[in-house]
Each structure stands twice: as structure tokens, then as C-alpha cells.
Short mmCIF file of C-alpha atoms and ligand atoms in Angstrom, two decimals:
data_model
loop_
_atom_site.label_atom_id
_atom_site.label_comp_id
_atom_site.label_asym_id
_atom_site.label_seq_id
_atom_site.Cartn_x
_atom_site.Cartn_y
_atom_site.Cartn_z
CA MET W 1003 50.17 -53.54 -43.28
CA THR W 1004 47.28 -54.82 -41.17
CA ALA W 1005 46.11 -58.42 -41.46
CA LEU W 1006 43.11 -59.21 -43.61
CA PRO W 1007 39.76 -58.20 -42.15
CA PRO W 1008 36.96 -60.63 -41.40
CA ASP W 1009 35.04 -62.50 -44.03
CA PRO W 1010 32.28 -60.03 -44.85
CA ALA W 1011 29.81 -62.85 -45.26
CA LEU W 1012 30.18 -63.74 -41.57
CA PRO W 1013 27.39 -62.69 -39.25
CA SER W 1014 28.30 -59.49 -37.48
CA ALA W 1015 29.16 -60.94 -34.04
CA ALA W 1016 31.63 -63.33 -35.62
CA ALA W 1017 32.94 -60.56 -37.81
CA GLU W 1018 33.56 -58.39 -34.77
CA ALA W 1019 35.49 -61.19 -33.12
CA HIS W 1020 37.80 -61.27 -36.16
CA ALA W 1021 38.14 -57.53 -36.65
CA PRO W 1022 41.83 -56.65 -36.65
CA GLU W 1023 43.13 -54.86 -33.60
CA GLY W 1024 43.52 -51.15 -34.11
CA ASP W 1025 40.80 -51.13 -36.78
CA THR W 1026 37.86 -51.44 -34.43
CA LEU W 1027 35.94 -48.41 -33.25
CA PRO W 1028 36.50 -46.16 -30.28
CA SER W 1029 34.39 -48.04 -27.76
CA SER W 1030 32.91 -45.55 -25.34
CA ASP W 1031 29.38 -44.21 -25.30
CA ASN W 1032 28.13 -40.87 -26.54
CA ALA W 1033 25.41 -40.79 -23.97
CA ALA W 1034 27.93 -41.01 -21.13
CA GLY W 1035 28.51 -37.27 -21.51
CA ASN W 1036 32.09 -37.69 -20.32
CA ALA W 1037 34.29 -35.33 -22.29
CA ALA W 1038 37.37 -37.49 -21.69
CA VAL W 1039 35.77 -40.48 -23.41
CA PRO W 1040 35.75 -40.31 -27.21
CA PRO W 1041 32.18 -40.32 -28.53
CA ARG W 1042 31.17 -43.43 -30.43
CA PHE W 1043 29.89 -43.97 -33.98
CA ASP W 1044 26.35 -45.12 -33.23
CA PRO W 1045 23.89 -44.49 -36.08
CA TRP W 1046 21.00 -45.82 -33.99
CA SER W 1047 21.48 -43.32 -31.16
CA ALA W 1048 19.44 -40.11 -31.22
CA ALA W 1049 22.32 -38.12 -29.72
CA PHE W 1050 24.69 -39.30 -32.45
CA VAL W 1051 22.22 -38.59 -35.28
CA ARG W 1052 21.72 -35.06 -33.98
CA ASP W 1053 25.43 -34.34 -33.77
CA PRO W 1054 27.68 -37.00 -35.30
CA TYR W 1055 30.64 -34.64 -35.70
CA PRO W 1056 32.47 -35.29 -32.37
CA ALA W 1057 32.34 -39.04 -33.10
CA TYR W 1058 33.71 -38.39 -36.59
CA ASP W 1059 36.61 -36.41 -35.08
CA ALA W 1060 37.43 -39.43 -32.91
CA LEU W 1061 37.17 -41.79 -35.90
CA ARG W 1062 39.49 -39.69 -38.06
CA GLU W 1063 42.02 -39.46 -35.26
CA ALA W 1064 41.86 -43.21 -34.67
CA GLY W 1065 42.65 -44.14 -38.29
CA ARG W 1066 41.54 -44.25 -41.91
CA ALA W 1067 39.44 -47.45 -42.06
CA HIS W 1068 37.38 -48.92 -39.21
CA PHE W 1069 35.44 -52.15 -39.30
CA PHE W 1070 31.90 -51.62 -37.97
CA ALA W 1071 30.39 -54.99 -37.13
CA PRO W 1072 26.71 -53.97 -36.66
CA SER W 1073 26.40 -53.07 -40.36
CA ASN W 1074 29.32 -55.28 -41.50
CA GLN W 1075 30.98 -52.34 -43.23
CA TRP W 1076 34.26 -50.48 -43.26
CA LEU W 1077 33.82 -46.84 -42.20
CA ILE W 1078 35.93 -44.34 -44.13
CA PRO W 1079 36.07 -40.95 -42.36
CA HIS W 1080 38.83 -38.92 -44.11
CA TYR W 1081 38.10 -36.44 -46.90
CA ASP W 1082 40.91 -37.59 -49.21
CA ASP W 1083 39.90 -41.25 -48.88
CA VAL W 1084 36.17 -40.59 -49.42
CA SER W 1085 36.93 -38.43 -52.44
CA ALA W 1086 39.36 -40.98 -53.93
CA LEU W 1087 37.10 -44.01 -53.33
CA LEU W 1088 34.11 -42.28 -54.95
CA ARG W 1089 36.20 -42.08 -58.14
CA ASP W 1090 37.80 -45.53 -57.84
CA ARG W 1091 36.37 -48.07 -60.31
CA ARG W 1092 37.52 -50.94 -58.06
CA LEU W 1093 34.40 -50.05 -56.07
CA GLY W 1094 30.81 -49.94 -57.23
CA ARG W 1095 27.28 -49.13 -56.14
CA THR W 1096 26.49 -52.59 -57.45
CA TYR W 1097 28.60 -55.67 -58.19
CA LEU W 1098 26.12 -57.27 -60.59
CA HIS W 1099 27.92 -55.94 -63.69
CA ARG W 1100 30.85 -58.22 -62.74
CA PHE W 1101 29.64 -60.97 -60.40
CA THR W 1102 26.55 -62.95 -59.51
CA HIS W 1103 25.30 -62.73 -55.93
CA GLU W 1104 26.78 -66.17 -55.26
CA GLU W 1105 30.18 -65.30 -56.77
CA PHE W 1106 30.28 -62.20 -54.59
CA GLY W 1107 29.34 -64.11 -51.45
CA ARG W 1108 26.13 -62.17 -50.94
CA GLN W 1109 22.50 -63.18 -50.93
CA ALA W 1110 20.09 -62.12 -53.65
CA PRO W 1111 17.36 -59.81 -52.33
CA PRO W 1112 14.34 -61.86 -51.22
CA PRO W 1113 11.76 -62.34 -54.03
CA GLU W 1114 9.15 -60.55 -51.91
CA HIS W 1115 11.20 -57.34 -52.32
CA GLU W 1116 10.12 -57.15 -55.96
CA PRO W 1117 9.22 -54.72 -57.53
CA PHE W 1118 11.38 -52.51 -55.28
CA THR W 1119 14.51 -54.41 -56.35
CA THR W 1120 13.92 -53.85 -60.07
CA LEU W 1121 12.72 -50.29 -59.62
CA ASN W 1122 15.87 -49.38 -57.73
CA GLY W 1123 18.24 -51.61 -59.68
CA GLU W 1124 17.28 -50.17 -63.09
CA GLY W 1125 17.96 -46.55 -62.10
CA MET W 1126 21.38 -45.08 -62.97
CA LEU W 1127 22.30 -44.58 -59.33
CA ASP W 1128 22.40 -48.32 -58.76
CA LEU W 1129 24.11 -49.26 -62.00
CA GLU W 1130 27.75 -49.17 -62.99
CA ASP W 1131 29.29 -48.60 -66.39
CA PRO W 1132 28.66 -49.35 -69.17
CA ARG W 1133 24.89 -49.36 -68.38
CA HIS W 1134 25.23 -46.43 -66.00
CA ALA W 1135 26.98 -44.30 -68.63
CA ARG W 1136 24.39 -45.22 -71.26
CA ILE W 1137 21.38 -44.27 -69.11
CA ARG W 1138 23.02 -41.15 -67.68
CA ARG W 1139 23.82 -39.98 -71.23
CA LEU W 1140 20.22 -40.48 -72.36
CA VAL W 1141 18.74 -38.82 -69.26
CA ALA W 1142 21.18 -35.91 -69.56
CA LYS W 1143 19.83 -35.29 -73.09
CA ALA W 1144 16.40 -34.67 -71.54
CA PHE W 1145 17.36 -33.14 -68.16
CA THR W 1146 19.55 -30.40 -69.57
CA PRO W 1147 21.12 -27.25 -68.05
CA ARG W 1148 18.69 -25.34 -70.29
CA MET W 1149 15.71 -27.12 -68.72
CA VAL W 1150 17.03 -26.15 -65.27
CA GLU W 1151 17.59 -22.57 -66.42
CA GLU W 1152 14.02 -22.42 -67.75
CA LEU W 1153 12.72 -23.66 -64.42
CA VAL W 1154 14.22 -20.73 -62.49
CA PRO W 1155 11.14 -18.44 -62.74
CA THR W 1156 8.87 -21.36 -61.77
CA VAL W 1157 11.05 -22.18 -58.75
CA ARG W 1158 11.02 -18.53 -57.66
CA ARG W 1159 7.24 -18.30 -58.09
CA LEU W 1160 6.61 -21.51 -56.15
CA ALA W 1161 9.00 -20.42 -53.36
CA ALA W 1162 7.33 -17.00 -53.11
CA GLU W 1163 3.82 -18.56 -53.00
CA LEU W 1164 4.73 -21.04 -50.27
CA ILE W 1165 6.63 -18.48 -48.22
CA GLY W 1166 3.82 -15.93 -48.70
CA GLY W 1167 1.36 -18.41 -47.21
CA LEU W 1168 3.55 -19.03 -44.18
CA TYR W 1169 4.16 -15.32 -43.76
CA ALA W 1170 0.45 -14.50 -43.94
CA ASP W 1171 -0.16 -16.96 -41.10
CA GLY W 1172 2.53 -15.31 -38.94
CA GLY W 1173 4.65 -18.45 -38.94
CA GLY W 1174 4.28 -22.22 -38.67
CA ASP W 1175 6.24 -25.31 -39.61
CA LEU W 1176 8.89 -24.26 -42.12
CA LEU W 1177 9.52 -27.88 -43.05
CA ALA W 1178 5.90 -28.79 -43.84
CA ARG W 1179 5.00 -25.44 -45.38
CA VAL W 1180 8.11 -24.60 -47.48
CA ALA W 1181 11.09 -26.97 -47.28
CA GLU W 1182 9.14 -30.09 -48.25
CA PRO W 1183 6.52 -28.85 -50.73
CA LEU W 1184 8.95 -26.74 -52.77
CA PRO W 1185 11.23 -29.47 -54.17
CA VAL W 1186 8.27 -31.83 -54.65
CA ALA W 1187 6.34 -29.12 -56.55
CA VAL W 1188 9.41 -28.31 -58.67
CA ILE W 1189 9.96 -31.93 -59.64
CA ALA W 1190 6.27 -32.51 -60.24
CA GLU W 1191 6.21 -29.44 -62.47
CA MET W 1192 9.35 -30.56 -64.29
CA LEU W 1193 7.97 -34.06 -64.86
CA GLY W 1194 4.53 -32.80 -65.82
CA ILE W 1195 2.67 -34.68 -63.06
CA PRO W 1196 -0.93 -33.40 -63.09
CA PRO W 1197 -1.60 -31.13 -60.05
CA ALA W 1198 -4.39 -33.41 -58.75
CA ASP W 1199 -1.92 -36.32 -58.40
CA ARG W 1200 0.93 -34.46 -56.70
CA GLY W 1201 -0.19 -35.36 -53.18
CA LEU W 1202 0.65 -38.99 -53.96
CA LEU W 1203 4.34 -38.32 -54.58
CA ARG W 1204 5.70 -37.53 -51.14
CA PRO W 1205 4.24 -40.59 -49.33
CA TRP W 1206 5.51 -42.90 -52.12
CA SER W 1207 8.92 -41.34 -51.98
CA ALA W 1208 9.14 -41.49 -48.16
CA ALA W 1209 8.16 -45.18 -48.19
CA ILE W 1210 10.73 -46.05 -50.87
CA THR W 1211 13.63 -44.12 -49.35
CA GLY W 1212 13.05 -45.85 -45.99
CA MET W 1213 14.95 -48.76 -47.58
CA PHE W 1214 18.14 -46.68 -47.80
CA GLU W 1215 18.66 -46.58 -44.01
CA LEU W 1216 21.07 -49.09 -42.46
CA ASN W 1217 19.37 -52.46 -41.78
CA PRO W 1218 15.74 -51.57 -42.71
CA SER W 1219 13.00 -53.48 -40.84
CA PRO W 1220 10.63 -55.96 -42.58
CA GLU W 1221 7.79 -53.45 -42.18
CA THR W 1222 9.89 -50.74 -43.89
CA ALA W 1223 10.56 -53.22 -46.71
CA ARG W 1224 6.84 -54.04 -47.06
CA ARG W 1225 5.95 -50.37 -47.26
CA ALA W 1226 8.68 -49.74 -49.87
CA VAL W 1227 7.49 -52.66 -52.00
CA ARG W 1228 3.88 -51.47 -51.91
CA ALA W 1229 4.87 -47.90 -52.78
CA GLY W 1230 7.16 -49.15 -55.57
CA GLU W 1231 4.32 -51.16 -57.06
CA GLU W 1232 1.82 -48.29 -56.96
CA PHE W 1233 4.24 -45.65 -58.18
CA SER W 1234 5.43 -47.83 -61.10
CA ALA W 1235 1.85 -48.55 -62.21
CA TYR W 1236 1.02 -44.84 -62.03
CA LEU W 1237 4.09 -43.89 -64.09
CA ARG W 1238 3.46 -46.53 -66.76
CA GLU W 1239 0.06 -44.97 -67.38
CA LEU W 1240 1.52 -41.47 -67.45
CA ILE W 1241 4.28 -42.52 -69.89
CA ALA W 1242 1.67 -44.13 -72.16
CA ALA W 1243 -0.36 -40.89 -72.09
CA ARG W 1244 2.73 -38.81 -72.96
CA ARG W 1245 3.59 -41.17 -75.81
CA ARG W 1246 0.15 -40.48 -77.28
CA ASP W 1247 0.25 -36.79 -76.54
CA PRO W 1248 3.76 -35.38 -75.87
CA GLY W 1249 4.24 -32.15 -73.95
CA THR W 1250 7.17 -29.94 -72.96
CA ASP W 1251 7.77 -31.87 -69.72
CA LEU W 1252 10.69 -34.10 -68.73
CA ILE W 1253 8.76 -37.37 -69.20
CA SER W 1254 8.05 -36.43 -72.82
CA ALA W 1255 11.73 -35.49 -73.20
CA LEU W 1256 12.82 -38.84 -71.74
CA ILE W 1257 10.59 -40.64 -74.25
CA ALA W 1258 12.10 -38.59 -77.07
CA ALA W 1259 15.75 -38.90 -75.94
CA HIS W 1260 17.88 -40.79 -78.48
CA ASP W 1261 21.56 -41.64 -78.54
CA ASP W 1262 22.79 -43.24 -81.74
CA GLY W 1263 19.49 -45.05 -82.20
CA ASP W 1264 19.38 -46.07 -78.52
CA VAL W 1265 16.40 -45.14 -76.31
CA LEU W 1266 15.38 -45.74 -72.70
CA SER W 1267 13.24 -48.82 -72.07
CA GLU W 1268 9.96 -48.31 -70.24
CA GLN W 1269 11.43 -49.79 -67.02
CA GLU W 1270 14.49 -47.53 -67.30
CA MET W 1271 12.17 -44.54 -67.69
CA VAL W 1272 10.06 -45.53 -64.68
CA SER W 1273 13.19 -46.08 -62.57
CA THR W 1274 14.64 -42.77 -63.71
CA VAL W 1275 11.52 -40.83 -62.78
CA VAL W 1276 11.35 -42.46 -59.34
CA LEU W 1277 15.05 -41.74 -58.84
CA LEU W 1278 14.62 -38.11 -59.87
CA LEU W 1279 11.78 -37.71 -57.42
CA ASN W 1280 13.54 -39.44 -54.52
CA ALA W 1281 17.05 -38.15 -55.10
CA GLY W 1282 15.59 -34.82 -56.07
CA HIS W 1283 13.78 -33.87 -52.95
CA GLU W 1284 14.72 -35.72 -49.73
CA ALA W 1285 18.15 -34.11 -49.58
CA THR W 1286 16.87 -30.69 -50.61
CA VAL W 1287 14.26 -30.75 -47.82
CA ASN W 1288 16.89 -31.62 -45.24
CA THR W 1289 19.44 -29.13 -46.55
CA THR W 1290 16.83 -26.40 -46.19
CA VAL W 1291 15.96 -27.14 -42.57
CA LEU W 1292 19.52 -27.99 -41.51
CA GLY W 1293 20.70 -24.79 -43.17
CA TRP W 1294 18.11 -22.72 -41.31
CA LEU W 1295 18.98 -24.45 -38.06
CA ALA W 1296 22.65 -23.53 -38.58
CA LEU W 1297 21.64 -19.92 -39.26
CA PHE W 1298 19.40 -19.77 -36.15
CA HIS W 1299 22.19 -21.23 -34.03
CA HIS W 1300 24.66 -18.62 -35.36
CA PRO W 1301 22.87 -15.24 -35.17
CA ASP W 1302 25.96 -13.34 -36.34
CA GLN W 1303 26.01 -15.42 -39.55
CA LEU W 1304 22.26 -14.97 -40.04
CA ARG W 1305 22.69 -11.22 -39.65
CA ALA W 1306 25.61 -11.22 -42.11
CA VAL W 1307 23.69 -13.00 -44.86
CA ARG W 1308 20.58 -10.86 -44.27
CA GLU W 1309 22.59 -7.66 -44.48
CA ARG W 1310 24.72 -8.78 -47.42
CA PRO W 1311 22.55 -10.77 -49.90
CA GLU W 1312 25.60 -11.11 -52.16
CA LEU W 1313 26.84 -13.72 -49.65
CA LEU W 1314 23.95 -16.05 -50.53
CA ARG W 1315 25.94 -18.20 -52.97
CA ASP W 1316 28.75 -18.78 -50.46
CA ALA W 1317 26.20 -19.31 -47.68
CA VAL W 1318 24.35 -22.06 -49.62
CA GLU W 1319 27.61 -23.96 -50.20
CA GLU W 1320 28.52 -23.57 -46.53
CA MET W 1321 25.12 -24.91 -45.46
CA LEU W 1322 25.59 -27.91 -47.77
CA ARG W 1323 28.99 -28.57 -46.16
CA TYR W 1324 28.40 -27.66 -42.52
CA ASP W 1325 25.52 -29.99 -41.72
CA THR W 1326 25.54 -32.62 -44.44
CA PRO W 1327 22.03 -33.89 -45.29
CA LEU W 1328 23.10 -37.30 -46.66
CA GLN W 1329 25.65 -38.66 -44.23
CA LEU W 1330 26.71 -41.99 -45.68
CA PHE W 1331 27.01 -43.64 -49.09
CA GLU W 1332 27.96 -47.26 -49.57
CA ARG W 1333 30.17 -48.96 -52.11
CA TRP W 1334 30.96 -52.61 -52.76
CA VAL W 1335 34.64 -53.50 -53.00
CA LEU W 1336 35.05 -55.26 -56.38
CA ASP W 1337 38.83 -55.76 -56.15
CA ASP W 1338 41.00 -55.60 -53.03
CA ILE W 1339 41.87 -52.06 -52.01
CA GLU W 1340 44.13 -50.67 -49.33
CA VAL W 1341 43.20 -47.71 -47.14
CA GLY W 1342 45.80 -46.41 -44.69
CA GLY W 1343 47.63 -49.73 -44.58
CA THR W 1344 44.48 -51.82 -44.12
CA VAL W 1345 43.54 -54.18 -46.93
CA ILE W 1346 39.80 -54.21 -47.57
CA PRO W 1347 39.08 -57.30 -49.64
CA ARG W 1348 36.79 -57.94 -52.59
CA GLY W 1349 33.30 -58.68 -51.31
CA ALA W 1350 33.44 -56.20 -48.42
CA GLU W 1351 31.39 -53.03 -48.24
CA VAL W 1352 32.65 -49.56 -47.38
CA ALA W 1353 30.58 -46.77 -45.84
CA LEU W 1354 31.87 -43.40 -47.01
CA LEU W 1355 31.18 -40.84 -44.28
CA PHE W 1356 30.34 -37.63 -46.14
CA GLY W 1357 29.65 -35.60 -42.97
CA SER W 1358 33.03 -36.58 -41.58
CA ALA W 1359 34.81 -35.80 -44.86
CA ASN W 1360 33.15 -32.37 -44.88
CA HIS W 1361 34.55 -31.69 -41.38
CA ASP W 1362 38.07 -32.95 -42.02
CA PRO W 1363 40.56 -30.32 -40.81
CA ALA W 1364 43.06 -31.62 -43.37
CA ARG W 1365 40.74 -30.18 -46.09
CA PHE W 1366 38.79 -27.34 -44.44
CA ALA W 1367 40.22 -24.62 -42.20
CA GLU W 1368 38.30 -24.61 -38.89
CA PRO W 1369 35.80 -27.18 -40.19
CA HIS W 1370 33.44 -26.90 -37.23
CA ARG W 1371 33.03 -23.17 -37.74
CA PHE W 1372 29.88 -22.16 -39.66
CA ASP W 1373 31.06 -19.32 -41.86
CA VAL W 1374 28.69 -18.00 -44.53
CA SER W 1375 31.53 -16.07 -46.13
CA ARG W 1376 33.68 -19.17 -46.73
CA PRO W 1377 34.27 -18.66 -50.48
CA ALA W 1378 32.15 -21.07 -52.55
CA ALA W 1379 35.03 -21.53 -55.03
CA ASP W 1380 37.17 -23.04 -52.27
CA ASN W 1381 34.39 -24.91 -50.47
CA LYS W 1382 34.91 -28.27 -52.15
CA HIS W 1383 32.50 -30.24 -49.97
CA LEU W 1384 31.52 -33.74 -51.03
CA THR W 1385 27.80 -33.27 -50.36
CA PHE W 1386 26.92 -33.91 -54.03
CA GLY W 1387 29.38 -36.82 -54.29
CA ALA W 1388 32.15 -37.21 -56.88
CA GLY W 1389 33.05 -39.45 -59.81
CA ILE W 1390 30.61 -41.09 -62.22
CA HIS W 1391 27.61 -40.83 -59.84
CA TYR W 1392 28.15 -37.13 -59.08
CA CYS W 1393 24.70 -35.66 -58.44
CA LEU W 1394 22.94 -35.03 -61.75
CA GLY W 1395 20.56 -32.62 -60.02
CA ALA W 1396 23.16 -30.43 -58.27
CA PRO W 1397 22.41 -27.38 -60.49
CA LEU W 1398 18.67 -27.72 -59.81
CA ALA W 1399 19.27 -28.20 -56.06
CA ARG W 1400 21.33 -25.00 -56.00
CA VAL W 1401 18.58 -23.11 -57.86
CA GLU W 1402 15.96 -24.33 -55.36
CA LEU W 1403 18.07 -23.58 -52.29
CA THR W 1404 19.02 -20.13 -53.55
CA ALA W 1405 15.37 -19.30 -54.31
CA SER W 1406 14.03 -20.47 -50.98
CA PHE W 1407 16.80 -19.01 -48.77
CA GLY W 1408 16.90 -15.79 -50.81
CA THR W 1409 13.14 -15.26 -50.60
CA LEU W 1410 12.92 -16.06 -46.88
CA LEU W 1411 15.89 -13.87 -45.98
CA ARG W 1412 14.39 -10.99 -47.96
CA ASP W 1413 10.68 -11.36 -47.23
CA ALA W 1414 10.77 -12.64 -43.65
CA PRO W 1415 13.55 -10.57 -42.07
CA GLY W 1416 12.38 -11.20 -38.51
CA MET W 1417 11.96 -14.96 -38.84
CA ARG W 1418 13.11 -16.85 -35.74
CA LEU W 1419 12.95 -20.34 -34.34
CA VAL W 1420 10.14 -21.03 -31.85
CA ALA W 1421 11.67 -24.14 -30.27
CA GLU W 1422 14.51 -26.56 -30.87
CA PRO W 1423 13.13 -29.14 -33.32
CA GLU W 1424 12.58 -32.83 -32.70
CA TRP W 1425 14.62 -35.06 -35.01
CA ARG W 1426 13.65 -38.00 -37.15
CA PRO W 1427 15.54 -41.18 -36.25
CA GLY W 1428 17.15 -41.69 -39.72
CA TYR W 1429 20.91 -41.28 -39.96
CA VAL W 1430 21.68 -41.73 -43.66
CA ILE W 1431 18.97 -39.28 -44.76
CA ARG W 1432 19.03 -37.04 -41.75
CA GLY W 1433 17.14 -34.04 -40.44
CA PRO W 1434 14.56 -32.56 -38.07
CA ARG W 1435 10.95 -33.70 -38.04
CA GLU W 1436 9.64 -30.14 -38.06
CA MET W 1437 10.83 -26.56 -37.68
CA LEU W 1438 8.47 -24.11 -36.02
CA VAL W 1439 9.20 -20.48 -36.87
CA THR W 1440 7.58 -17.14 -36.20
CA TRP W 1441 8.42 -13.42 -36.59
C1 HEM A 2409 20.71 -30.76 -51.70
C2 HEM A 2409 20.22 -31.61 -52.56
C3 HEM A 2409 20.91 -32.84 -53.08
C4 HEM A 2409 21.96 -33.54 -52.56
C5 HEM A 2409 22.72 -33.29 -51.27
C6 HEM A 2409 22.23 -34.64 -53.47
C7 HEM A 2409 23.25 -35.57 -53.30
C8 HEM A 2409 23.57 -36.57 -54.20
C9 HEM A 2409 24.67 -37.49 -54.06
C10 HEM A 2409 25.66 -37.49 -52.91
C11 HEM A 2409 24.67 -38.32 -55.14
C12 HEM A 2409 25.68 -39.45 -55.45
C13 HEM A 2409 25.45 -40.67 -54.61
C14 HEM A 2409 26.58 -41.67 -54.72
O1 HEM A 2409 27.65 -41.38 -55.25
O2 HEM A 2409 26.41 -42.81 -54.24
C15 HEM A 2409 23.53 -37.95 -55.95
C16 HEM A 2409 23.18 -38.58 -57.11
C17 HEM A 2409 22.09 -38.22 -57.87
N1 HEM A 2409 21.25 -37.14 -57.65
FE1 HEM A 2409 21.38 -35.78 -56.15
N2 HEM A 2409 21.35 -34.58 -54.52
C18 HEM A 2409 20.53 -33.49 -54.32
C19 HEM A 2409 19.53 -33.06 -55.16
C20 HEM A 2409 19.18 -33.65 -56.34
C21 HEM A 2409 18.17 -33.17 -57.26
C22 HEM A 2409 17.36 -31.90 -57.08
C23 HEM A 2409 18.08 -34.10 -58.27
C24 HEM A 2409 17.19 -34.13 -59.50
C25 HEM A 2409 16.03 -33.63 -59.62
C26 HEM A 2409 19.05 -35.13 -57.99
C27 HEM A 2409 19.27 -36.23 -58.80
C28 HEM A 2409 20.31 -37.13 -58.63
C29 HEM A 2409 20.53 -38.26 -59.53
C30 HEM A 2409 19.72 -38.62 -60.76
C31 HEM A 2409 21.65 -38.93 -59.05
C32 HEM A 2409 22.30 -40.19 -59.65
C33 HEM A 2409 23.46 -39.82 -60.53
C34 HEM A 2409 24.20 -41.04 -61.07
O3 HEM A 2409 24.11 -42.13 -60.51
O4 HEM A 2409 24.90 -40.89 -62.09
N3 HEM A 2409 19.71 -34.83 -56.83
N4 HEM A 2409 22.88 -36.87 -55.37
#
């Protein structure tokens, strides 16, 4: 068994100096372009963000847990480990249900990060049981499979309208014209946000989710705080209006949701709505454009799914696996764990590498092959997570992706890529900046 890793509270340079031999990262550079040198895990490099998979191969070959000093985290690249740790209650998205910041050896978020801290911290995604279970149960009473089912015609109509507009113009930016507006419109419709206010949602969401990248800058934090403040104030007014005059929307259903006399507090409702908006569209946008990019880069697969629409279900799962839109999720280690002979102590943080897990040859045959006929039933990718935080919106995401891919494949049979897209710099929430298409 390897010796104990560095004190996670140490600054990263000191931590690196203590990192146990054999657990540090392959140390060459991606940009060197030398095939003999293993590519490096470097989330701040554009080349890595575009194609992290060769670096993941090197990480998996080098071991099961790697200390990464720049973010002071343990990288976990193997499918079985990522899957097991997502379900392991010795880890958590927060530690505050068991320890104070001081007890855990971490600093409280700076007071100037309010109201972002509360907004984020009161949503189910950043809570652990029992509060997580309580809120998820109440939200699930409002956000039901039936509600998703009833949304299907709306999703199809919105997809057809957006795609029709792009088609009428002979092409344009698929991201700005379809991939982005569709999930935002669906969530806005589901929540009952008045049409005149919908333009506010995307900028708020983009500003807030900037905080989920590794080591966000002070400016990113300021923007997130401002957006959190504005969005919360907006939602408090909307919730008050729905209390006075309930409708058939999800906000009214959240107000009405009861569990044994228990209801959501106003802050829990605000945090839930913000979470549904953020969780509910960033990944769907990126899955859409990354999926199309994979299809454009594999013309035989594009032809197959165009000629055989019955492959759509398998193809959507393969797109979710092949180029994973959310690459990394973090967990705090609440009690010592051991991964591949390395003890990771309480107080450390692990970074679960979803993209790497989804390309692990121990789980997927020929993982780097994009195969739209890989049977969905056997395509157990981790893109929607696992365990208690498993994506609550996965059924809705699948409905949206099926509607938008299905409509585009059917109604725009000659659609092709105009130019290789530029990428945004983000690694955790990852994808192109635009996608110009024509036909
Ligand atoms: C392709 C699209 C999507 C992907 C890849 C995705 C992925 C994920 C992942 C990986 C998690 C778990 C994170 C963790 O364990 O740390 C998660 C949680 C969640 N997602 Fe999604 N998601 C997508 C779409 C949606 C949609 C459309 C909604 C709702 C409108 C949604 C709502 C949620 C919520 C509420 C949670 C928190 C669940 C909990 O903590 O119990 N997601 N999502």
C-alpha cells in the first residue's frame, strides 16, 4: 500500500513535493506532439480540452489514483472506480452535514460570495442525505415522469420551429440557433417563466455555472454573485405570484408539493429552480453540438443513422458516451478510502473523470470507436452520474436530444459542417463555441 498522500490543506506546490512516487502524473506535454511521450492531463490547455482522451488513456495505464497538485485533487480515471465512488457514502458533494469547515481543514467561502454560496448550497445537488433525500423527494413529486411525458409535444414543436428557422436561412450557427435555445425554452416552458423574461435566463445561468470550472477567477466569482442575486430576486417575485395565482407549471407544483406535512422552503425552491435551469441546459447544449461534431467526423455513422431512424435511441446514448459533455465531478472524502492501493484520506478531494470512465476499455469494447449501433441497453456510460445524485433530468434530456437529433436528421438531410468549430476554454463543462452548418 502506498504511503499517505500530502495534507490536502497544503498549498499546491508543497503538496506536489509530498505527492507519493508513482502517484504523480505522466509528466510530458501534450503540445509537444511527440507520439512517444504520453500526453498530459492539463485542463488549462486548449489541445487537452479539445481531445482529453489520449491523456486519459495514459492516466488509466499509469494507475488508479493520481494526485494533481494544481487543483489539489486526486484524479480517478477508471470506470469501475468512478462508478463505485459515486455510490460510496464515505464521499460527499459537501462535508457540511458532518463537519464544520474548520473541522474539515477547509476555509469557508468568502462572505463576498454570498448569495451564490447559499443559492448553490441549498440545492439538492450540493446537499447530502438526509437533506438531499428530503428535497429530492419533494421535487420528484412535482417534476414527475408524467410531466416529462406531457412535455414531449412541446419539445417537438419547439425543436421543429427552431430547426425550421435555421433551415429557411440555408444554415447558420447550430449552437446559437437550435442547441442552446431549445433546452432553455423547454425549461422556461416547464417552469412557466413568462416569454418576455426568457432572454434573462441564459446569461444568468452562464454567469453562475462559470463557478463550476476548476479554480474560478475573482471576476468569474463576481459575475456569479451578481447573477445569483438578480436571479434569486426574480424568482422570489415569480414564486409569490404563483402562490397567489397557481398554474399548471413546475413552480406551482413545487409550491404545492407535500411530503408528510413537509414542504420546500422559499430558499429551497429558489435553489431548485436555479439548479433545474443550470443543470438542465448547459449539458444538453454541449451534448447536442458534441454529438453533431462526432456525426460530422464519422460520415459512415451519420449516413447509418440517417438511413435507419430506428438507430436514433442507440445513437443518442453513444453520443452521450463518446464525447462526454461534463468531464469531471468532484467529491469530498469524508472517511479514508483506498483506491488501487493508495489511501486517500479524510479531507482530500477526488476528481472523478467521467470522460475517461466512458472510454475505459475494461468496460467498453473499442471505446474510442464512435458506433451509433452500439446497443443502448449495453451502453452503461456514466454521463448522467450514478448513486443518490443520479441526474434527475435524464429522461427530459433524452426527450430533448431525441427530438432535436430526430428532427434535424429528418428535415435537414444534407446538413454539413462549414468549418471546424472554435472551442470554449472550459474543461468541466466542455464544448465548441459555435457550429456553423449549411446544406
Ligand atoms: C445531457 C444532459 C445532461 C447531463 C449530461 C446531465 C448530467 C448530470 C450529472 C452527471 C449529474 C450528477 C452530478 C454528480 O453526481 O455530482 C446530474 C444531476 C442533476 N441533473 Fe442532470 N444532466 C443533464 C440534463 C439535465 C436536465 C435536462 C435536468 C432538468 C431539467 C437536469 C437536472 C439535474 C438535477 C436536478 C441534478 C441533481 C440531482 C441530485 O443531486 O439528486 N439534468 N446531471
